[in-house]
Short mmCIF file of C-alpha atoms and ligand atoms in Angstrom, two decimals:
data_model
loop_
_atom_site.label_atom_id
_atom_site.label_comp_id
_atom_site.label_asym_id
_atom_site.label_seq_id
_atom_site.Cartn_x
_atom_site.Cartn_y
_atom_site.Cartn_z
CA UNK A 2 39.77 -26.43 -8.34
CA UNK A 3 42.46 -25.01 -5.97
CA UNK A 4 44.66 -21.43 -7.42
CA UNK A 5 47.28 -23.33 -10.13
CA UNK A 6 51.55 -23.53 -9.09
CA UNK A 7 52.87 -20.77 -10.40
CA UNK A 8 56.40 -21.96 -12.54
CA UNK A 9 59.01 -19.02 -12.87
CA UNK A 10 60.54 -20.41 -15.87
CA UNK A 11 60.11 -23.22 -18.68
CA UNK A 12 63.73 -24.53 -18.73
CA UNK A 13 64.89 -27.82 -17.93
CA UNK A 14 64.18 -27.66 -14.21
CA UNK A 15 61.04 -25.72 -14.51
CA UNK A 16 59.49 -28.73 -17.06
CA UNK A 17 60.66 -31.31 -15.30
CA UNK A 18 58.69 -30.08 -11.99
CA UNK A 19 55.84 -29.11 -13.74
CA UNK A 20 55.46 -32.41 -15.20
CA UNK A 21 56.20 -34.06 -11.97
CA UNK A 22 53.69 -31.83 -10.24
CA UNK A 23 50.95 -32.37 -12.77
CA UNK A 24 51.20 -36.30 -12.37
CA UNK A 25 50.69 -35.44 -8.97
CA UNK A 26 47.28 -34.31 -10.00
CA UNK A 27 48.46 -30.42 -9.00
CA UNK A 28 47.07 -27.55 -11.24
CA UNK A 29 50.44 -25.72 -12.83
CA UNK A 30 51.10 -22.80 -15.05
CA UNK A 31 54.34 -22.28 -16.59
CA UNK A 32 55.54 -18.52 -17.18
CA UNK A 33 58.14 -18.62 -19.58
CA UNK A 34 60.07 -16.11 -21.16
CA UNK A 35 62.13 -17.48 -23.98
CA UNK A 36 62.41 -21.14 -24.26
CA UNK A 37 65.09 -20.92 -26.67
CA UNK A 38 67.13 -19.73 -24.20
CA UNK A 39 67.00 -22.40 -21.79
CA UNK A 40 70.38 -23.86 -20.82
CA UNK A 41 68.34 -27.50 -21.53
CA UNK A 42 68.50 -27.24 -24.99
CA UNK A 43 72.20 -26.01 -24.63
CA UNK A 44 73.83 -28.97 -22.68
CA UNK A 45 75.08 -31.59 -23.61
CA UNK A 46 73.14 -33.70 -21.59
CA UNK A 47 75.89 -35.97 -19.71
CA UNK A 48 74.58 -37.30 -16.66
CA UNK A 49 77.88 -37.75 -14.73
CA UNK A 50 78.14 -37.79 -11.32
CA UNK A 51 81.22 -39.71 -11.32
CA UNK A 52 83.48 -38.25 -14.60
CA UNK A 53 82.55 -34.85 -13.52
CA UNK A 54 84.20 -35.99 -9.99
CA UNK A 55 81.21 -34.56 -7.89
CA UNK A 56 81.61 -34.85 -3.95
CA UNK A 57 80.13 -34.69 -0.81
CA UNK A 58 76.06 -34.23 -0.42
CA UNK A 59 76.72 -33.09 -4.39
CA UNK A 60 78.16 -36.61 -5.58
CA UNK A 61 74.67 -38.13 -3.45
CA UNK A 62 72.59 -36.45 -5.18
CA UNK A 63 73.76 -36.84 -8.58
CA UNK A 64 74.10 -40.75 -7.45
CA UNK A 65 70.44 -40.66 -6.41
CA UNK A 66 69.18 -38.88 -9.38
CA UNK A 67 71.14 -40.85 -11.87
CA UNK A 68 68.78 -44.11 -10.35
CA UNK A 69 65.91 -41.98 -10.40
CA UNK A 70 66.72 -41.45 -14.43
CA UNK A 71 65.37 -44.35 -16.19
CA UNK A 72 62.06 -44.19 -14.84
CA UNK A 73 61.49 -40.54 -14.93
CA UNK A 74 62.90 -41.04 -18.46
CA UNK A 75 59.90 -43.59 -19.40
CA UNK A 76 56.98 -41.76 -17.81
CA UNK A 77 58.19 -38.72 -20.05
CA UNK A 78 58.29 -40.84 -22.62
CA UNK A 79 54.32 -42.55 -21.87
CA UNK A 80 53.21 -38.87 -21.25
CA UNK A 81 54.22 -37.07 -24.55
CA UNK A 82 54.67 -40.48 -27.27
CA UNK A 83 58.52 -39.57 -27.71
CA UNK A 84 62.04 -40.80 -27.15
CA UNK A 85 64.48 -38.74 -24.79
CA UNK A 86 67.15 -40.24 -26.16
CA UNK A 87 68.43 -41.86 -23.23
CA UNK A 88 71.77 -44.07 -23.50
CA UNK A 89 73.63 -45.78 -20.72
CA UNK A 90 76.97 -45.38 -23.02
CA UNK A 91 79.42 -44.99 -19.78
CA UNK A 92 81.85 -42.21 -19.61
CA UNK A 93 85.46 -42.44 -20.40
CA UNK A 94 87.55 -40.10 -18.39
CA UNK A 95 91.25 -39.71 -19.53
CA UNK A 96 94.07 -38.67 -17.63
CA UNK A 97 97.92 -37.78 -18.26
CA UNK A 98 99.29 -40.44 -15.67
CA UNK A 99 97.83 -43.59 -13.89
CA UNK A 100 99.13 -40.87 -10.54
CA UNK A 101 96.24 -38.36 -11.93
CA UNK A 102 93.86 -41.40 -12.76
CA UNK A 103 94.20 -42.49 -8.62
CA UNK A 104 93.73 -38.79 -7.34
CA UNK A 105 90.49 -38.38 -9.14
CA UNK A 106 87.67 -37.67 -6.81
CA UNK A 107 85.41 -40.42 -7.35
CA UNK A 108 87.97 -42.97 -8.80
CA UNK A 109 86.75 -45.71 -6.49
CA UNK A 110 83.86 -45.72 -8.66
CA UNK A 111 85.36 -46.13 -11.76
CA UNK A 112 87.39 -48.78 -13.19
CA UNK A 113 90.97 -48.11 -13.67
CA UNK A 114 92.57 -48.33 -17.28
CA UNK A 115 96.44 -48.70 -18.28
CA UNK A 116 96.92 -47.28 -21.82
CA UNK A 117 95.80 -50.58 -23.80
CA UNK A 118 92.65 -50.45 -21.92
CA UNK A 119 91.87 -47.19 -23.27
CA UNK A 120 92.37 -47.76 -26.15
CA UNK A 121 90.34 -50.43 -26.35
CA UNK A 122 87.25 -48.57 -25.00
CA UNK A 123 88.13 -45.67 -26.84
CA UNK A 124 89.90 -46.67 -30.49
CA UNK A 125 91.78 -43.80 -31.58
CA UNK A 126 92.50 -42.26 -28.61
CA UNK A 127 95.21 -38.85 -28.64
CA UNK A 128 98.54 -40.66 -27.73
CA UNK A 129 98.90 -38.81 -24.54
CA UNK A 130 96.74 -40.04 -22.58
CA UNK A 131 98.50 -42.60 -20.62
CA UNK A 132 95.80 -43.98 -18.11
CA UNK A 133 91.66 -43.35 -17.33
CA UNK A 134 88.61 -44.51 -15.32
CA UNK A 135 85.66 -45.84 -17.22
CA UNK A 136 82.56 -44.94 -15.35
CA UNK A 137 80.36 -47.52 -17.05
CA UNK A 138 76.92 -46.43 -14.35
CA UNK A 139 77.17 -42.73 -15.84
CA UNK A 140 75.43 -41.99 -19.54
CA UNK A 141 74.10 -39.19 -21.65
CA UNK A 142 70.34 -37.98 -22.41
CA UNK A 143 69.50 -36.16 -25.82
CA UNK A 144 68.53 -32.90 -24.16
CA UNK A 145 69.20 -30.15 -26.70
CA UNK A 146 66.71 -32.74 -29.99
CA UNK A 147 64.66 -34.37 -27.65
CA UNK A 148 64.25 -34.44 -24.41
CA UNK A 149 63.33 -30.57 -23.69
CA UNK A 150 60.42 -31.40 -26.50
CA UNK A 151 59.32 -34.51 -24.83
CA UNK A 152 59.08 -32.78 -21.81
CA UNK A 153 57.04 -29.67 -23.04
CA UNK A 154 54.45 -32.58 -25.04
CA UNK A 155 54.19 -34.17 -21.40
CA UNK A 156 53.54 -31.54 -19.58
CA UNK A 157 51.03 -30.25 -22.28
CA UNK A 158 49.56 -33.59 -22.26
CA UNK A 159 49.51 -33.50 -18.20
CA UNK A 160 46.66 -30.14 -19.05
CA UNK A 161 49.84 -28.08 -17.91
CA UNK A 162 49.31 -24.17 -19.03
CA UNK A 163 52.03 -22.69 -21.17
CA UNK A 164 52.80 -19.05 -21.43
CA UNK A 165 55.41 -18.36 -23.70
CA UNK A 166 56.89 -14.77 -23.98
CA UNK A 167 55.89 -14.36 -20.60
CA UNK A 168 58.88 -12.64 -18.60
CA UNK A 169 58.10 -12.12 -14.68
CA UNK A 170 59.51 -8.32 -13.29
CA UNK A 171 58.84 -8.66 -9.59
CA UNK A 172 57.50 -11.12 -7.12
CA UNK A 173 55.09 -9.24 -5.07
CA UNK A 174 55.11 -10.10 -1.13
CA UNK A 175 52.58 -9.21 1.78
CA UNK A 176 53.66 -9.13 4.97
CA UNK A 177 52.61 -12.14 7.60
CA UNK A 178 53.18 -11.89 10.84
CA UNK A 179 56.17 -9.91 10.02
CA UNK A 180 57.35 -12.59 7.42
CA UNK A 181 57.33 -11.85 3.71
CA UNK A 182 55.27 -13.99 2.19
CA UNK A 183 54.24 -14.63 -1.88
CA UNK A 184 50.56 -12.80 -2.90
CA UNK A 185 51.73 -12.67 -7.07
CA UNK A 186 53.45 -12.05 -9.55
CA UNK A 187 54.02 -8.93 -12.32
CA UNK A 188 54.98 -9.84 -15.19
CA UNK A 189 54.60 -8.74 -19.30
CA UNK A 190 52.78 -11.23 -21.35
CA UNK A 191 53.77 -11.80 -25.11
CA UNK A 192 51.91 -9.22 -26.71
CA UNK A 193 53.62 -6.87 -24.41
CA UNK A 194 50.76 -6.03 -21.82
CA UNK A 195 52.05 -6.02 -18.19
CA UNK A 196 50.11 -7.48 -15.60
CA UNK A 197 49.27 -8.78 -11.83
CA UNK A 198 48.64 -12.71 -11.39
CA UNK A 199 47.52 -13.23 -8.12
CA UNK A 200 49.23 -16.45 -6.25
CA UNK A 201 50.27 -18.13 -3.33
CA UNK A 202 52.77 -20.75 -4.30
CA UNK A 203 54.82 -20.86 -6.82
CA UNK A 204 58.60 -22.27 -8.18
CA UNK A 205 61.26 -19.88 -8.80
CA UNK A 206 63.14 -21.76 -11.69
CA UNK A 207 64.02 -19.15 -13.67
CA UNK A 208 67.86 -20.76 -14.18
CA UNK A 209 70.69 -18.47 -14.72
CA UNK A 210 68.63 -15.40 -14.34
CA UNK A 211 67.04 -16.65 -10.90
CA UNK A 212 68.66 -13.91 -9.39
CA UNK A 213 67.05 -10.88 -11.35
CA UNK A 214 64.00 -11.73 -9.52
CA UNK A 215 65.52 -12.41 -6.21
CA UNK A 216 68.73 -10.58 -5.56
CA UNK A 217 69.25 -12.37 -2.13
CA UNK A 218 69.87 -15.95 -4.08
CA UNK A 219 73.83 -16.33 -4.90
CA UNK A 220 72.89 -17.48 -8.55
CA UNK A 221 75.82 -16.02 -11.59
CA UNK A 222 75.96 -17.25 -14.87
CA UNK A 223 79.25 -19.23 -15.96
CA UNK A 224 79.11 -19.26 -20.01
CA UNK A 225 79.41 -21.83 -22.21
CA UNK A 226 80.02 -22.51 -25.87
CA UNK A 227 79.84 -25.80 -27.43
CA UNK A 228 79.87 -27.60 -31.10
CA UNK A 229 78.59 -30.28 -32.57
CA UNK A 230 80.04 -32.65 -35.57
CA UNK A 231 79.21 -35.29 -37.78
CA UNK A 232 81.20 -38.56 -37.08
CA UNK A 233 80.41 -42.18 -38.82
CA UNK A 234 78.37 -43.90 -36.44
CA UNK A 235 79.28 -45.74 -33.21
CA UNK A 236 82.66 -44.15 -33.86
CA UNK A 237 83.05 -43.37 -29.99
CA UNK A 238 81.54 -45.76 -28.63
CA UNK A 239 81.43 -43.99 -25.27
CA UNK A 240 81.48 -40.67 -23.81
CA UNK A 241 85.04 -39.35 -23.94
CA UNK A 242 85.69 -36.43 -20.31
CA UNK A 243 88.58 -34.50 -21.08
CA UNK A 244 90.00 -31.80 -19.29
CA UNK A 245 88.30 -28.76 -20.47
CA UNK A 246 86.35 -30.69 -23.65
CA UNK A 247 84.47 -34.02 -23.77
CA UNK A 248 83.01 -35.25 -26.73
CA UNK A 249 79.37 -37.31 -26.56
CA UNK A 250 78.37 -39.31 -29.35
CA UNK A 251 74.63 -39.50 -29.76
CA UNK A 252 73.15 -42.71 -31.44
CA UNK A 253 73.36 -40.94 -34.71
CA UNK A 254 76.94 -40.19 -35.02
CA UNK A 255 76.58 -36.46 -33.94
CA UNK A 256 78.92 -35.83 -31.36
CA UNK A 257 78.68 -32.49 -28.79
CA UNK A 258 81.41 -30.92 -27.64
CA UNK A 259 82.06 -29.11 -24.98
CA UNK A 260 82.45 -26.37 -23.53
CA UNK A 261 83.57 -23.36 -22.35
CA UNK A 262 83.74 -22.31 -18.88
CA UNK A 263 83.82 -18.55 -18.71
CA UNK A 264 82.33 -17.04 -15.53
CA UNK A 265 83.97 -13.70 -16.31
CA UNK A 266 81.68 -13.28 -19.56
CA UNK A 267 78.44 -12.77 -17.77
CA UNK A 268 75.28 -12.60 -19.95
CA UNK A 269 77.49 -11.38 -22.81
CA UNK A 270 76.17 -13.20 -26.14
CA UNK A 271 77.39 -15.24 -29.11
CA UNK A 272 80.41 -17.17 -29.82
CA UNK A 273 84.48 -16.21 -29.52
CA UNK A 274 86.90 -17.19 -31.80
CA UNK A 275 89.14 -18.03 -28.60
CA UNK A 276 85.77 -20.12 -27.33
CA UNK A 277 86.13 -22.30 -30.21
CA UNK A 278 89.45 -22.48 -30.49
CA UNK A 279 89.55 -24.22 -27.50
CA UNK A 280 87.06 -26.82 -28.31
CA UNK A 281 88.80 -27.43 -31.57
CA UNK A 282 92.15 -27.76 -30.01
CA UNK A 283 90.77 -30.28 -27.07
CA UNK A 284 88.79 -32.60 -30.01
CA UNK A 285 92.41 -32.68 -31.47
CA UNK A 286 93.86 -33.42 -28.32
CA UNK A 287 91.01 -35.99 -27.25
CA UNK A 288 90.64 -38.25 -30.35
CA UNK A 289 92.46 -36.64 -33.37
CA UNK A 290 89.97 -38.05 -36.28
CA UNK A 291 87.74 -36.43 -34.80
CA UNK A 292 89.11 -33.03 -35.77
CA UNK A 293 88.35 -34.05 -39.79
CA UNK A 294 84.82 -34.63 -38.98
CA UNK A 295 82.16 -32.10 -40.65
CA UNK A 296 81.37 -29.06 -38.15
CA UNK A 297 77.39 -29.22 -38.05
CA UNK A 298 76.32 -26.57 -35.59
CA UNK A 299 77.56 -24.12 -32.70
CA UNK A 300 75.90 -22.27 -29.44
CA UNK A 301 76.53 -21.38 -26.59
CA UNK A 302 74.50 -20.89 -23.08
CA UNK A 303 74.64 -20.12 -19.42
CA UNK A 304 75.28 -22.20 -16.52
CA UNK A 305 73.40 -21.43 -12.94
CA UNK A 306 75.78 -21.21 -10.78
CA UNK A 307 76.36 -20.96 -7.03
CA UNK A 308 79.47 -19.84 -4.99
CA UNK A 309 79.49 -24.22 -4.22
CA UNK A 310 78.35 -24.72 -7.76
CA UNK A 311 75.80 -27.06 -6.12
CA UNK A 312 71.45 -26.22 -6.38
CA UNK A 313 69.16 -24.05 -3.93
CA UNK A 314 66.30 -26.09 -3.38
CA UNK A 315 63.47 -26.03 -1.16
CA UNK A 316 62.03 -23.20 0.49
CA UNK A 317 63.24 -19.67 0.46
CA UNK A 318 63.28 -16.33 1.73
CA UNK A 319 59.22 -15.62 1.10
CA UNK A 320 56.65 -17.98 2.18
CA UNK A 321 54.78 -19.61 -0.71
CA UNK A 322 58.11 -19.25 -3.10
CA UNK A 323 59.92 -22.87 -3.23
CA UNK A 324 63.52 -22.18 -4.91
CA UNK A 325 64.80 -24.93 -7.73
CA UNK A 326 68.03 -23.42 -9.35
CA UNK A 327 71.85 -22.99 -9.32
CA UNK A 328 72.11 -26.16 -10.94
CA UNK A 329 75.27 -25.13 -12.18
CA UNK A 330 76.87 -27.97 -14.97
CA UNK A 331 74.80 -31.03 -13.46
CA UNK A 332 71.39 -29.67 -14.37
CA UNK A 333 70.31 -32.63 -16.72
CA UNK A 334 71.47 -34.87 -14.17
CA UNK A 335 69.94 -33.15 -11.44
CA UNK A 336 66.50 -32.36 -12.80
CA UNK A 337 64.81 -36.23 -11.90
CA UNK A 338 65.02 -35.67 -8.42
CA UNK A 339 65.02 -31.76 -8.01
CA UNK A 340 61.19 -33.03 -9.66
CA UNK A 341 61.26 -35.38 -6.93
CA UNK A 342 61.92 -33.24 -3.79
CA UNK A 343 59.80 -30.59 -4.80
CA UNK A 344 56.84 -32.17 -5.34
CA UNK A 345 57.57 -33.91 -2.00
CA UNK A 346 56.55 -30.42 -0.32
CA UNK A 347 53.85 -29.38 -2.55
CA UNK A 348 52.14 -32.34 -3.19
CA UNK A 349 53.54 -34.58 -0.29
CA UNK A 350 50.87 -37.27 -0.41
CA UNK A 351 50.73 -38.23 -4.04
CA UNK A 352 54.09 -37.69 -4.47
CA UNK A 353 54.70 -40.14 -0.87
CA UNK A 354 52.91 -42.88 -2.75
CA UNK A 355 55.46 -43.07 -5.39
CA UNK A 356 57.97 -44.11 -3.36
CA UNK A 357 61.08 -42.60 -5.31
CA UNK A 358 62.73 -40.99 -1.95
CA UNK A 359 62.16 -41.48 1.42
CA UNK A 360 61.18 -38.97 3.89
CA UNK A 361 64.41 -39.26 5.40
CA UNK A 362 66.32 -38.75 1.76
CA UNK A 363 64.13 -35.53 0.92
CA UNK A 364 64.68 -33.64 4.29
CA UNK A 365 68.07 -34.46 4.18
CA UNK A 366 68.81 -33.28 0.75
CA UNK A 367 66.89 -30.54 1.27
CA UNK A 368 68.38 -29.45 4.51
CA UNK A 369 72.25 -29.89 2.40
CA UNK A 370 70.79 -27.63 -0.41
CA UNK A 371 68.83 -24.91 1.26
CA UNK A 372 69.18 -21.61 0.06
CA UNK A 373 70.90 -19.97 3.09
CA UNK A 374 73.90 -22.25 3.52
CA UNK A 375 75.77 -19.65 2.32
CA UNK A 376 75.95 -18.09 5.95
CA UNK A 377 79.26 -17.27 7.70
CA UNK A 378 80.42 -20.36 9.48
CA UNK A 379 77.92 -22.90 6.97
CA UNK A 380 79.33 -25.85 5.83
CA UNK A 381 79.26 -25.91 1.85
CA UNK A 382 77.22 -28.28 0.36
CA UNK A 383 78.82 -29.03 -3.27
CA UNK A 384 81.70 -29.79 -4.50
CA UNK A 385 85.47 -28.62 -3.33
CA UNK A 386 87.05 -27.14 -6.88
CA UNK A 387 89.19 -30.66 -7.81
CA UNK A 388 92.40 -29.86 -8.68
CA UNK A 389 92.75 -28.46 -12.28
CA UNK A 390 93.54 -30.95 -14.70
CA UNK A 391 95.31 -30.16 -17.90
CA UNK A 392 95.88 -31.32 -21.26
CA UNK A 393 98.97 -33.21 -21.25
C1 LIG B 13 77.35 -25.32 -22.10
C2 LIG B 13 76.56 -26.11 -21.09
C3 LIG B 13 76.75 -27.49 -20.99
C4 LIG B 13 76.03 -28.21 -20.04
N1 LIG B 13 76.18 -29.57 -20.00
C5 LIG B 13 75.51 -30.28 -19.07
C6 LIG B 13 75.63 -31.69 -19.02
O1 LIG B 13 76.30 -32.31 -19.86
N2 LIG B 13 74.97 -32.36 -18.03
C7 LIG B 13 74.19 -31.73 -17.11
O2 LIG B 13 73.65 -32.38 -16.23
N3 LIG B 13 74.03 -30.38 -17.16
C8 LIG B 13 74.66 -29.66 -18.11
N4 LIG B 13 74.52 -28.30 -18.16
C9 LIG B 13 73.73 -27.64 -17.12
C10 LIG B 13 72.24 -27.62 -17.38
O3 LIG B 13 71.98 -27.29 -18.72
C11 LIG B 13 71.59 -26.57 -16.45
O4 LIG B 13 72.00 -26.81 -15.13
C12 LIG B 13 70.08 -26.67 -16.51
O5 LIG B 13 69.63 -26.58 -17.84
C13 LIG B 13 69.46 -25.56 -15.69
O6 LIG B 13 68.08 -25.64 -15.89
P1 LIG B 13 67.15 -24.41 -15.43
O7 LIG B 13 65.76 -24.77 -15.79
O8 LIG B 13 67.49 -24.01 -14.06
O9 LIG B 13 67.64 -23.21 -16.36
P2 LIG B 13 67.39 -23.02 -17.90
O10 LIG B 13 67.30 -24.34 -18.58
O11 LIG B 13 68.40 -22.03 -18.37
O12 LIG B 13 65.94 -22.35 -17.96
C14 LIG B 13 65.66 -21.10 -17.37
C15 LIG B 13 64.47 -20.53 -18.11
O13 LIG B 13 63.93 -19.48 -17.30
C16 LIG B 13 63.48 -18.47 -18.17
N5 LIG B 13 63.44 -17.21 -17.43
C17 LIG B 13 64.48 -16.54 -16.89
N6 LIG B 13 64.05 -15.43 -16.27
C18 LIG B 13 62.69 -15.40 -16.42
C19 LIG B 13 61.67 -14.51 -16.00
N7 LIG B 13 61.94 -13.41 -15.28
N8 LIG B 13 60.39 -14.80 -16.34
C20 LIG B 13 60.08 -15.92 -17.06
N9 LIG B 13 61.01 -16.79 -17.48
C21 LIG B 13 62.31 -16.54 -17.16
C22 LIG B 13 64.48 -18.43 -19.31
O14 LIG B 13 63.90 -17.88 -20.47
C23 LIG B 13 64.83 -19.93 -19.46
O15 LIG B 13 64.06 -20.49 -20.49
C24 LIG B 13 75.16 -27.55 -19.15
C25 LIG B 13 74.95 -26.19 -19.28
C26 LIG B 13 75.63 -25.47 -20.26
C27 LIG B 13 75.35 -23.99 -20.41
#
């Protein structure tokens, strides 16, 4: 049996391409430091291509991997005997004025509502909102209760290797005809013994932290605190976008909220009071029942980011060492057909039978979201910062 793929990281991304990988028939091992940790179980799991008003090569690729969804959703599902919690709910986004409904980015895609329409998708809606788009093709997964676990069971259930409390310190490189290219890994194992794994290919997907191990990516962390509370059930009927806070109603009545953007907060734990007074004040804002529901839980979480705020995927720097991070606030979205295009170059011909992208689609995602794009002169990939939008 050939050396396994090496997996730098067991969050979202790095499950979803070990699982893809796996079904490929590939040996994998996943190194993984803290699963807890994982922005997956932190989002809230929106998969929004439209509401979050993506463009450019960004906006395709969220498009792409939003119809990649449902079936990636069901063979996660067959592999590991549980729900993701998958709902095709549509996303309400709000706006102040039916002038900032028409300038939204991807507002050809939605459908345009006066004020009655609103509130007929969304009953109880804050009184000023005076216009929105419902994008009824965008929808939600149930990352943070299910769809991380379903995901791990898979990939178990796939023979995948799991070491928890694994945290890698260095890549180590060889030099090939004067390229660097991968020949292992150091890491510390769980019990606290450091060691060398030998191998030749392997995923950095180490999210937030990619960067640690390989300074020459341009991956930050952007912060985020959310909430969660207790509503009666089908009380939003739909995801509600706001600017700054959206709320997402899972089939139980829970609803997420979120969340925080703060860049300037680094790796610095825990919540702020100002963190959640901002939530609370955008729930008011939003739908204002909502702010008597019972709080149930908060957390908080860091975004991979990149200077575009759009993913480095494909290869990298080192031969052997295939990049899959910067996923920024579109990770759950994103992580069907990051799967996808990586297991296109590491296991090209059972992943080619499959049929999800064409050759044409991967190298020309792949091409938009290498890792050096960053260059003087490159074109950016993701998305132009939209104009900020503020509570009215
Ligand atoms: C507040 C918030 C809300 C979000 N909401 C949404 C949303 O609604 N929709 C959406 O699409 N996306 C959302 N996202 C984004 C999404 O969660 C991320 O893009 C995605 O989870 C990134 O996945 P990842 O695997 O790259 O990183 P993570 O899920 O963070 O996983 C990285 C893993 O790597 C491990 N690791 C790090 N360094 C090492 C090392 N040296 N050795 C071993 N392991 C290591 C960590 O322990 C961690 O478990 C949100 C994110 C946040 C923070």
């Amino acid at each position: 049996m050939s050396p396994p793929v090496l997996i730098l990281g067991g969050g979202l991304i790095g499950l979803a391409i070990a699982h893809r990988l796996a079904r490929c028939g590939l040996p994998v091992q996943v190194l993984s430091r803290h699963r807890r940790e994982a922005a997956g179980f932190v989002a809230a799991g929106m998969l929004a291509p439209h509401a979050e008003g993506l463009t450019g090569a960004l906006l395709e690729l969220g498009q792409r991997s939003l119809a990649l969804i449902p079936r990636w959703v069901e063979e996660i599902e067959s592999d590991s005997g549980l729900t993701c919690g998958l709902r095709g709910c549509g996303i309400v986004v709000p706006c102040a004025s039916a002038a900032e409904r028409d300038a939204h980015p991807t507002a050809a895609w939605g459908e345009h509502l006066d004020r009655a329409a609103l509130e007929r998708e969304i009953p109880g809606i804050g009184p000023a909102w005076r216009a929105g788009l419902l994008f009824a093709q965008d929808g939600q997964i149930d990352n943070r209760r299910r769809l991380m676990r379903a995901l791990e069971r898979a990939c178990v259930a796939l023979g995948v290797h799991f070491e928890e409390g694994t945290e890698v310190l260095e890549l180590l490189t060889e030099s090939l005809d004067g390229q660097p290219r991968l020949r292992g890994v150091r890491l510390i194992g769980a019990e606290g013994e450091m060691r060398t794994l030998a191998c030749g290919t392997a995923v950095l997907a180490c999210g937030a932290w990619s960067a640690r191990l390989l300074p020459a990516l341009p991956v930050f962390p952007v912060k985020g605190q959310m909430l969660s509370l207790q509503g009666p059930r089908q009380a939003l009927p739909r995801v509600l976008f706001g600017p700054g806070t959206y709320l997402v109603p899972r089939d139980d009545g829970l609803v997420v909220v979120g969340a925080t953007s703060e860049p300037e907060a680094g790796f610095g734990e825990g919540l702020t009071p100002a963190g959640q007074r901002q939530l609370q004040a955008g729930i008011t804002a939003l739908l204002p029942e909502a702010g008597g529901w019972p709080p149930m839980e908060r957390w908080w979480g860091f975004r991979p980011c990149t200077p575009d705020e759009a993913p480095l995927l494909g290869a990298g720097p080192i031969a052997g060492l295939w990049l899959a991070t910067g996923h920024h606030r579109n990770g759950v979205l994103l992580a069907a057909i990051t799967a996808e295009l990586l297991a296109a170059r590491l296991a090209p011909e059972a992943s080619g039978s499959s049929g999800a992208l064409t050759d044409e689609e991967t190298s020309h995602f792949l091409q938009a979201f290498r890792w050096d794009r960053f260059a003087p002169g490159a074109a950016p990939a993701g998305r132009t910062p939209p104009e900020a939008r503020a509570h009215p």
